[in-house]
Coordinates of C-alpha atoms in Angstrom, one line a residue:
Chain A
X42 CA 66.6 134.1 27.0
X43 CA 67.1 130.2 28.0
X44 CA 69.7 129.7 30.6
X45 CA 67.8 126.2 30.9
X46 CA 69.8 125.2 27.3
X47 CA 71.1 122.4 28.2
X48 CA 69.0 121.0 31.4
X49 CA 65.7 118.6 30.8
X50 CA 63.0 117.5 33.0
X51 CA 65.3 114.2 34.6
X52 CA 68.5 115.2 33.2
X53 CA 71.1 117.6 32.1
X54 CA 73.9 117.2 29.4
X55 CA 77.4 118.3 30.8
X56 CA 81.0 117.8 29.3
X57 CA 83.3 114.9 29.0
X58 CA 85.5 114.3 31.7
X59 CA 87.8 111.4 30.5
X60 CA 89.4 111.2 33.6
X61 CA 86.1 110.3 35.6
X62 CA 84.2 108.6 32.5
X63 CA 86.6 106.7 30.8
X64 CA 86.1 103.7 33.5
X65 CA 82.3 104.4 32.9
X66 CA 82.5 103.6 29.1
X67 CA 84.8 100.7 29.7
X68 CA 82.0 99.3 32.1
X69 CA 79.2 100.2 29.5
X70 CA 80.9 98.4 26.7
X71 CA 81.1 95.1 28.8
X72 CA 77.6 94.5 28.6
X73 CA 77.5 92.8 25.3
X74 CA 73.6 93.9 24.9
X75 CA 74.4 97.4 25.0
X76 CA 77.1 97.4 22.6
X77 CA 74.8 95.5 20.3
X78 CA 72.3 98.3 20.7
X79 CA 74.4 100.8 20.1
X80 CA 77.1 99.9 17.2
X81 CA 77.4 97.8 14.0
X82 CA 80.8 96.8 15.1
X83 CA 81.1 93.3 16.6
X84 CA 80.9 93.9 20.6
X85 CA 84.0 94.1 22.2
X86 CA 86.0 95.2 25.5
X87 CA 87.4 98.1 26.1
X88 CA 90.1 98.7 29.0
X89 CA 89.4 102.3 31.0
X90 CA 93.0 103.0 29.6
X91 CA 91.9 102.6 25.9
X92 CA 88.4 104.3 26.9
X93 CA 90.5 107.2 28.2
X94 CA 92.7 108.0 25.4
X95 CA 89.7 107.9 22.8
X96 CA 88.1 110.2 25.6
X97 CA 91.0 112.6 25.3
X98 CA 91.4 112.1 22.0
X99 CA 87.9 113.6 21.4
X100 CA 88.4 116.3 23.8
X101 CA 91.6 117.4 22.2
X102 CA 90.1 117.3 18.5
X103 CA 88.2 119.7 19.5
X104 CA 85.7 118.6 16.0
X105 CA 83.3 121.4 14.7
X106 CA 81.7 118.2 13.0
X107 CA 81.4 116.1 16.4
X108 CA 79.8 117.1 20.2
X109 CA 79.4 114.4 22.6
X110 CA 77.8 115.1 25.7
X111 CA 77.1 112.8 29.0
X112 CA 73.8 112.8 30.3
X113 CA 73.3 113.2 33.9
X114 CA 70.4 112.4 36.5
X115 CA 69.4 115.5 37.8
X116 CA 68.2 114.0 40.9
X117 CA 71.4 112.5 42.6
X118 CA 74.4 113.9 39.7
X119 CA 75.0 110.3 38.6
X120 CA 76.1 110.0 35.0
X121 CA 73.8 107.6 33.0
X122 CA 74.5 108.0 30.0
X123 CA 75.8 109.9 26.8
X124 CA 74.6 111.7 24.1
X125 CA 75.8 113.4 20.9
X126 CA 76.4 114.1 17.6
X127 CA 78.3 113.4 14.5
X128 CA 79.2 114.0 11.1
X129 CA 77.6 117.5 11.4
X130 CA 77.3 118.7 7.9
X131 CA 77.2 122.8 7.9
X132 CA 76.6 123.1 4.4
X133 CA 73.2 121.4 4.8
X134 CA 72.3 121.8 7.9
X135 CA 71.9 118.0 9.2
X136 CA 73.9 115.8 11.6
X137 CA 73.8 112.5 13.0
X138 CA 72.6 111.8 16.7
X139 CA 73.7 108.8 18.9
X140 CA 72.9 108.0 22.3
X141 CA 73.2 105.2 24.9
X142 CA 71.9 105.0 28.2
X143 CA 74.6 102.7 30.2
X144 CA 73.4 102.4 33.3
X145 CA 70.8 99.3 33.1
X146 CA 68.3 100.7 35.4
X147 CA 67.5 103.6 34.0
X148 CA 66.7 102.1 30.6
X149 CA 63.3 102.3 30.0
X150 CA 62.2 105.2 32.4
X151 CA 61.7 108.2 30.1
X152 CA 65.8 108.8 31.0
X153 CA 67.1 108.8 27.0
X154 CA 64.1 110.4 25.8
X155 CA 64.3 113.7 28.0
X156 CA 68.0 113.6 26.7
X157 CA 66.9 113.4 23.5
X158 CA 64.5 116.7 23.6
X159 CA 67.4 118.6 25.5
X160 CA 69.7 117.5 22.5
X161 CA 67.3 118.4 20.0
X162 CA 66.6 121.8 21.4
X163 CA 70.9 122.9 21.6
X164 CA 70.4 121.4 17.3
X165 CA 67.6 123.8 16.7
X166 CA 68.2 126.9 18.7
X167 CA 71.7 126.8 19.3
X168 CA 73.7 124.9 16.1
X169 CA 70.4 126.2 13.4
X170 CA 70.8 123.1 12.0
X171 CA 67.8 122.5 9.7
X172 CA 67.7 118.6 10.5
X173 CA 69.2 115.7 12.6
X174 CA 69.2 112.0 11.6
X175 CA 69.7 109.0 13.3
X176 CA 69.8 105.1 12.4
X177 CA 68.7 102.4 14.9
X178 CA 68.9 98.6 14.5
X179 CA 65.2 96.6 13.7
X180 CA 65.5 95.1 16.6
X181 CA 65.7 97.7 19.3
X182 CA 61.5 99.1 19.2
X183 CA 62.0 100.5 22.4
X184 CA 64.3 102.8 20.9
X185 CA 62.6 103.5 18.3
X186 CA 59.2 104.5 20.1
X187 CA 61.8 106.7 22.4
X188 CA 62.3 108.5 19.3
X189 CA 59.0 108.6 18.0
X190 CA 58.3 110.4 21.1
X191 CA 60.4 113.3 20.8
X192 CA 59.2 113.8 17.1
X193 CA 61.0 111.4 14.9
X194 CA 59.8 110.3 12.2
X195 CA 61.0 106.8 9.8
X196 CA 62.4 107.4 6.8
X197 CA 62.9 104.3 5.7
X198 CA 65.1 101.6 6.4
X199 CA 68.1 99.7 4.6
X200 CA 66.5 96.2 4.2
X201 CA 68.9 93.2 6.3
X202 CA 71.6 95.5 6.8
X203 CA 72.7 93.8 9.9
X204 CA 72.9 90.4 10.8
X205 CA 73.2 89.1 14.4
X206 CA 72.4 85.8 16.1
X207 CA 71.8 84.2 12.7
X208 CA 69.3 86.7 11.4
X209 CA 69.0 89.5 9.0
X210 CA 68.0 92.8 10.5
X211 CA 66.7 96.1 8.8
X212 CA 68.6 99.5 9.6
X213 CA 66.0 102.0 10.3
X214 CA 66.5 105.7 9.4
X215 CA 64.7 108.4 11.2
X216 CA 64.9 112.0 11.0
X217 CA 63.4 115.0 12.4
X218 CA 63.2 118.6 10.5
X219 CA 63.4 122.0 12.3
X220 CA 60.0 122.7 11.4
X221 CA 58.3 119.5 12.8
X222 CA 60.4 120.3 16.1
X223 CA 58.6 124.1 16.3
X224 CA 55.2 122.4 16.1
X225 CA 55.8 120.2 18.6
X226 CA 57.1 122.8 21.0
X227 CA 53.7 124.8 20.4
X228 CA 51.7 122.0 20.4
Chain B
X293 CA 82.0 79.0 -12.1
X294 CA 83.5 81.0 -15.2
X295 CA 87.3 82.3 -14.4
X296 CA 87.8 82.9 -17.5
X297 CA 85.2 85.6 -17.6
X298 CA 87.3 88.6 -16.5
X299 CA 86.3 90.6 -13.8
X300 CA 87.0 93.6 -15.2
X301 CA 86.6 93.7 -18.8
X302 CA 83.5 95.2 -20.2
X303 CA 82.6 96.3 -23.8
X304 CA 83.1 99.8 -23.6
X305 CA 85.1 100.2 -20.9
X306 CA 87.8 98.3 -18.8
X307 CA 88.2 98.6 -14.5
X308 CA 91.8 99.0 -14.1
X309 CA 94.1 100.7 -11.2
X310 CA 94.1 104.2 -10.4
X311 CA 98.2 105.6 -11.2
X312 CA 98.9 108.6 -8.9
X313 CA 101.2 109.4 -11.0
X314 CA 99.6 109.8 -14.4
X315 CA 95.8 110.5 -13.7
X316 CA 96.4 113.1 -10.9
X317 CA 95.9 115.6 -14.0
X318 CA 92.3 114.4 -15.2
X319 CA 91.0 114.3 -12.1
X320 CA 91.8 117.7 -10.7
X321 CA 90.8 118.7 -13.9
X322 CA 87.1 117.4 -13.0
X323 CA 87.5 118.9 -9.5
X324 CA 87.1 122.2 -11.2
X325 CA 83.9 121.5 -12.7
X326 CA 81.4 122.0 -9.8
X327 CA 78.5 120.5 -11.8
X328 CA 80.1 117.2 -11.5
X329 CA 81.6 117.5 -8.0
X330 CA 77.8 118.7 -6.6
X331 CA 76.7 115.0 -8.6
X332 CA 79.0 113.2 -6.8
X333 CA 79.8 114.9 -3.2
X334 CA 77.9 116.6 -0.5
X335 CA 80.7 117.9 1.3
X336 CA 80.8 121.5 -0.1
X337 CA 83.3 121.5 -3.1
X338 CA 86.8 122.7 -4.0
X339 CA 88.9 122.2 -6.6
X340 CA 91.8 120.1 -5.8
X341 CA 95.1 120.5 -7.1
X342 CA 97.1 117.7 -8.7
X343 CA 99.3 117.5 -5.8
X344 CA 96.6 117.3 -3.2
X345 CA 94.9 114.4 -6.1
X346 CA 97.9 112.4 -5.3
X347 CA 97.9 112.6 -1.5
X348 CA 94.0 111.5 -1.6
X349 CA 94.5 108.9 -4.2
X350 CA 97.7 107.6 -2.3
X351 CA 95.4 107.8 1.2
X352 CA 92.8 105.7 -0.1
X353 CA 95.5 103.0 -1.4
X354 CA 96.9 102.9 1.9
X355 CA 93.7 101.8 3.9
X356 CA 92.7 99.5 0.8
X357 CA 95.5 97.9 1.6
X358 CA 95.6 98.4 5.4
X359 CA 91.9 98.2 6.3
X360 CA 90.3 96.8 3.3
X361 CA 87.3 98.7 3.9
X362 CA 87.7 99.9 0.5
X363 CA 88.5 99.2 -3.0
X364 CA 88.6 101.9 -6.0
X365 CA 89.2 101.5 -9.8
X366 CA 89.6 103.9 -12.8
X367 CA 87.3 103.1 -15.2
X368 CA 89.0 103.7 -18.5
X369 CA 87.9 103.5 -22.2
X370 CA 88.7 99.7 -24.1
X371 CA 89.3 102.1 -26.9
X372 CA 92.5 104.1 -26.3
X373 CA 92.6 103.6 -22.6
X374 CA 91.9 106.9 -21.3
X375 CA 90.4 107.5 -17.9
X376 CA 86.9 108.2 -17.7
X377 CA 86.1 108.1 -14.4
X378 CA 86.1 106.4 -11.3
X379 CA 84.1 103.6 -9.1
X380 CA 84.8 102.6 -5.5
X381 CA 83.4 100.2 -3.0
X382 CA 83.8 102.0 0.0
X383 CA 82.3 101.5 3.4
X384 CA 82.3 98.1 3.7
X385 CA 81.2 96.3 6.4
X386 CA 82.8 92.6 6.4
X387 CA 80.6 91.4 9.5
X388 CA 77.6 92.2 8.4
X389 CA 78.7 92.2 4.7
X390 CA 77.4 95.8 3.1
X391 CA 79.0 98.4 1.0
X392 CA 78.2 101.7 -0.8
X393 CA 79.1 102.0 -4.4
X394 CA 80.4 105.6 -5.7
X395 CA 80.8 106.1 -9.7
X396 CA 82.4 108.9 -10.5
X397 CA 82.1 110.1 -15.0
X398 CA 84.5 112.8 -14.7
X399 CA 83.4 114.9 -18.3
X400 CA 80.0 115.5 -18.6
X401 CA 80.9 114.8 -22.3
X402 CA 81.0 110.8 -21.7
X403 CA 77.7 110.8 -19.5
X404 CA 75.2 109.3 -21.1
X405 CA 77.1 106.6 -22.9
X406 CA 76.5 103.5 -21.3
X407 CA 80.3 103.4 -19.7
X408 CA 77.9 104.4 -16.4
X409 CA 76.0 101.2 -16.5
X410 CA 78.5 99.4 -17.9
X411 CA 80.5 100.4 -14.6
X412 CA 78.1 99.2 -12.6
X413 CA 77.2 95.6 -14.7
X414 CA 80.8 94.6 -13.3
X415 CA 81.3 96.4 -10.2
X416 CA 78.3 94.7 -9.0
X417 CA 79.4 91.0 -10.4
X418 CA 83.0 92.0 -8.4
X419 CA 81.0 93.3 -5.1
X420 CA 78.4 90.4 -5.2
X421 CA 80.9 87.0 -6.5
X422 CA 84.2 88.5 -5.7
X423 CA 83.6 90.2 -2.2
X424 CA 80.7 88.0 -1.5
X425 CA 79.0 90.9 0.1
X426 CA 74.7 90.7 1.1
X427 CA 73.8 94.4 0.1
X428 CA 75.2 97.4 -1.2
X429 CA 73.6 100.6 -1.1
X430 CA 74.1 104.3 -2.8
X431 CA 73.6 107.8 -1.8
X432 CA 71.9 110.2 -4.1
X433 CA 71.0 114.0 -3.8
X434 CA 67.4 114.2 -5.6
X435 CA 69.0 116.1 -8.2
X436 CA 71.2 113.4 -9.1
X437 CA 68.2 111.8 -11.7
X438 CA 71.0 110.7 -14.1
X439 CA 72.4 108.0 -10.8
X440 CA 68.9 107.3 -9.7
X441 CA 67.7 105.9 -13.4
X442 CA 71.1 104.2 -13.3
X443 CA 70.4 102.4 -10.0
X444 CA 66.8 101.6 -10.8
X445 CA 67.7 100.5 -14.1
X446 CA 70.2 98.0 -12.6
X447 CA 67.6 96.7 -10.0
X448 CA 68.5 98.8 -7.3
X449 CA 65.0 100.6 -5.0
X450 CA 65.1 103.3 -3.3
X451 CA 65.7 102.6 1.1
X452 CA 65.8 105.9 2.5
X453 CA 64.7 109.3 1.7
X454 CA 66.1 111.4 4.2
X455 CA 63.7 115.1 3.5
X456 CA 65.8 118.2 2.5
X457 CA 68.6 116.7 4.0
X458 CA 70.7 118.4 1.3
X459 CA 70.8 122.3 0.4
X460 CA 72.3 123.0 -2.9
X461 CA 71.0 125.5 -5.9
X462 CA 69.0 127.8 -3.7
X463 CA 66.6 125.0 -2.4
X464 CA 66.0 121.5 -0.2
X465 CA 66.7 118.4 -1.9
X466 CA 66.0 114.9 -0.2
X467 CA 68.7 112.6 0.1
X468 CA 67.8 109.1 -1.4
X469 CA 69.0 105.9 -0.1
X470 CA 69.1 103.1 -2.6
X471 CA 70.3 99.0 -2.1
X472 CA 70.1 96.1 -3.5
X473 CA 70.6 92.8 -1.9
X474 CA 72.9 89.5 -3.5
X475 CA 69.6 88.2 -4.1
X476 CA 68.2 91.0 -6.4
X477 CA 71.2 90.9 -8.5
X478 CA 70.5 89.8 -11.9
X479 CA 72.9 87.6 -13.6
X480 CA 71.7 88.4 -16.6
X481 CA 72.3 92.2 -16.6
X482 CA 75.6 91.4 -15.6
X483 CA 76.1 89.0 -18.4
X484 CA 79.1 91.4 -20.0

């Protein structure tokens, strides 16, 4: 047995706590580039009060079809990040993933990825799900490579789906399968 | 410009507005034919009940209305006006100007007919000169060839194959993505 389920290499997933995050969120969503990494909805701000009650909102629904987690640094408890998924579809086995690291400085440092493999590993050996999906915008590679790493494959992409700053933009679809996750854990 | 080309007038068949009130029958009708839900939903299936018809039907005219994220019709025959199915816009994305098309023949009796493509001549015309939107995409199960040679036919490729993404009849079944951007769409074709 793996008492380890939800604990990575750099980080850990734990619960939402709105009181403590919502002012975290509200923070994250006023840095217009993270927004636009993260969402198809036109950036905007969010006050901690408006943060809060989606927060508890989400807690309260208590969804079979959504889990969001926060990710936190192992090495000094801060909260980084979140991760989770949506639109889990039981009948198929598949769900949607989304993730956003928050804190600026720990973009880029291997941070989202670990989160990424702890997530994947409560999909496959905790929910059985049979695959997870994600979509990420053209013009976030770092992303992409992040997911590449932890087994994702493309899938294909929905040609100038977005458009921001003037320009057209493809949304790429990834997806991983239980099987391909095995392999790479016995690789 | 050609107003005086309806919007919603084919050949075969006409667009016109869903009535709560006197197509609630039909369509829980085709709720209880699981061949055609599984073509047309990957939610697992039920049959609905007239009343429960209604509450959905009057739910989705609310947030036409309210949100405008969506916009559905009842396709029904120029012959003797009977409903035939359905087609919705839905998911649309006014920023970045997308949407995903869902066609609905309810009785598996009218597929094959044309009044699929026929659907989709004008929805497209509507979706592409009406809502001036860039893309529009649709969701297939594998299965689904009848959709698939619908969407190709009207100039539609395929985006996304998410793999066995979709477990229905004993087996895995990829989940196709297909779009088509304004500047694909050909006038032509859509010449009804």
């Amino acid at each position: 047995m793996n008492d380890e389920l939800l604990t990575g290499k750099l980080v850990k997933l734990v619960a939402v706590n709105p009181e403590k995050d919502a002012d975290r969120f509200a923070r994250w969503a006023s840095d217009s580039e993270y927004s636009r990494l993260l969402d198809t909805d036109p950036a905007r701000l969010w006050s901690i009060q408006k943060s809060k009650e989606w927060l508890e909102k989400d807690q309260e629904q208590d969804s079979r079809e959504d889990i969001l987690f926060m990710i936190r640094n192992r090495e000094d408890d801060h909260t980084i990040g979140f991760i989770g998924l949506d639109g889990i579809r039981w009948n198929h086995g598949d769900a949607y993933v989304g993730i956003g690291i928050g804190e600026r400085e720990f973009r880029g440092q291997g941070y989202g990825t670990d989160a990424m493999r702890v997530l994947l590993k409560y999909a496959f050996t905790e929910l059985n799900l049979h695959r997870v999906s994600l979509n990420v915008f053209a013009y976030n590679p770092i992303a992409i490579r992040s997911y590449e790493k932890t087994g994702f494959v493309i899938e294909g992409r929905q040609r100038e789906y977005l458009r921001r700053e003037g320009k057209r933009w493809d949304m790429v679809f990834m997806g991983i399968l239980k099987d391909d996750w095995i392999r790479i854990q016995s690789a | 410009m050609s107003l005086d080309k309806s919007l919603y007038q084919g050949k075969l068949i006409t667009l016109a507005s869903v009535e709560p009130e006197k197509d609630t029958e039909v369509i829980s009708g085709w709720t209880h034919d699981a061949e055609t839900m599984r073509l047309c939903e990957i939610k697992p299936i039920r049959p609905l009940s007239p009343w429960k018809v209604k509450k959905i039907l009057e739910t989705t005219e609310k947030e036409a209305d309210e949100k405008r994220k969506t916009c559905l019709f009842a396709i029904r025959s120029q012959v003797d006006g009977r409903l035939i199915g359905l087609v919705q816009i839905d998911a649309i994305d006014w920023v970045h100007g997308s949407g995903k098309v869902k066609i609905v023949i309810g009785d598996s009796q009218d597929r094959r007919q044309g009044y699929g493509s026929e659907t989709l001549r004008i929805i497209l015309r509507y979706s592409f000169s009406e809502l001036n939107l860039h893309r529009l995409e649709a969701v297939l199960p594998e299965y689904n060839q009848g959709a698939l040679g619908l969407f190709a036919q009207a100039g539609f490729s395929e985006e996304v194959r998410q793999r066995q993404a979709i477990n229905r009849y004993g087996r895995r079944w990829d989940l196709i993505f297909v779009g088509l951007l304004r500047g694909e769409w050909r006038v032509d074709i859509s010449a009804v």
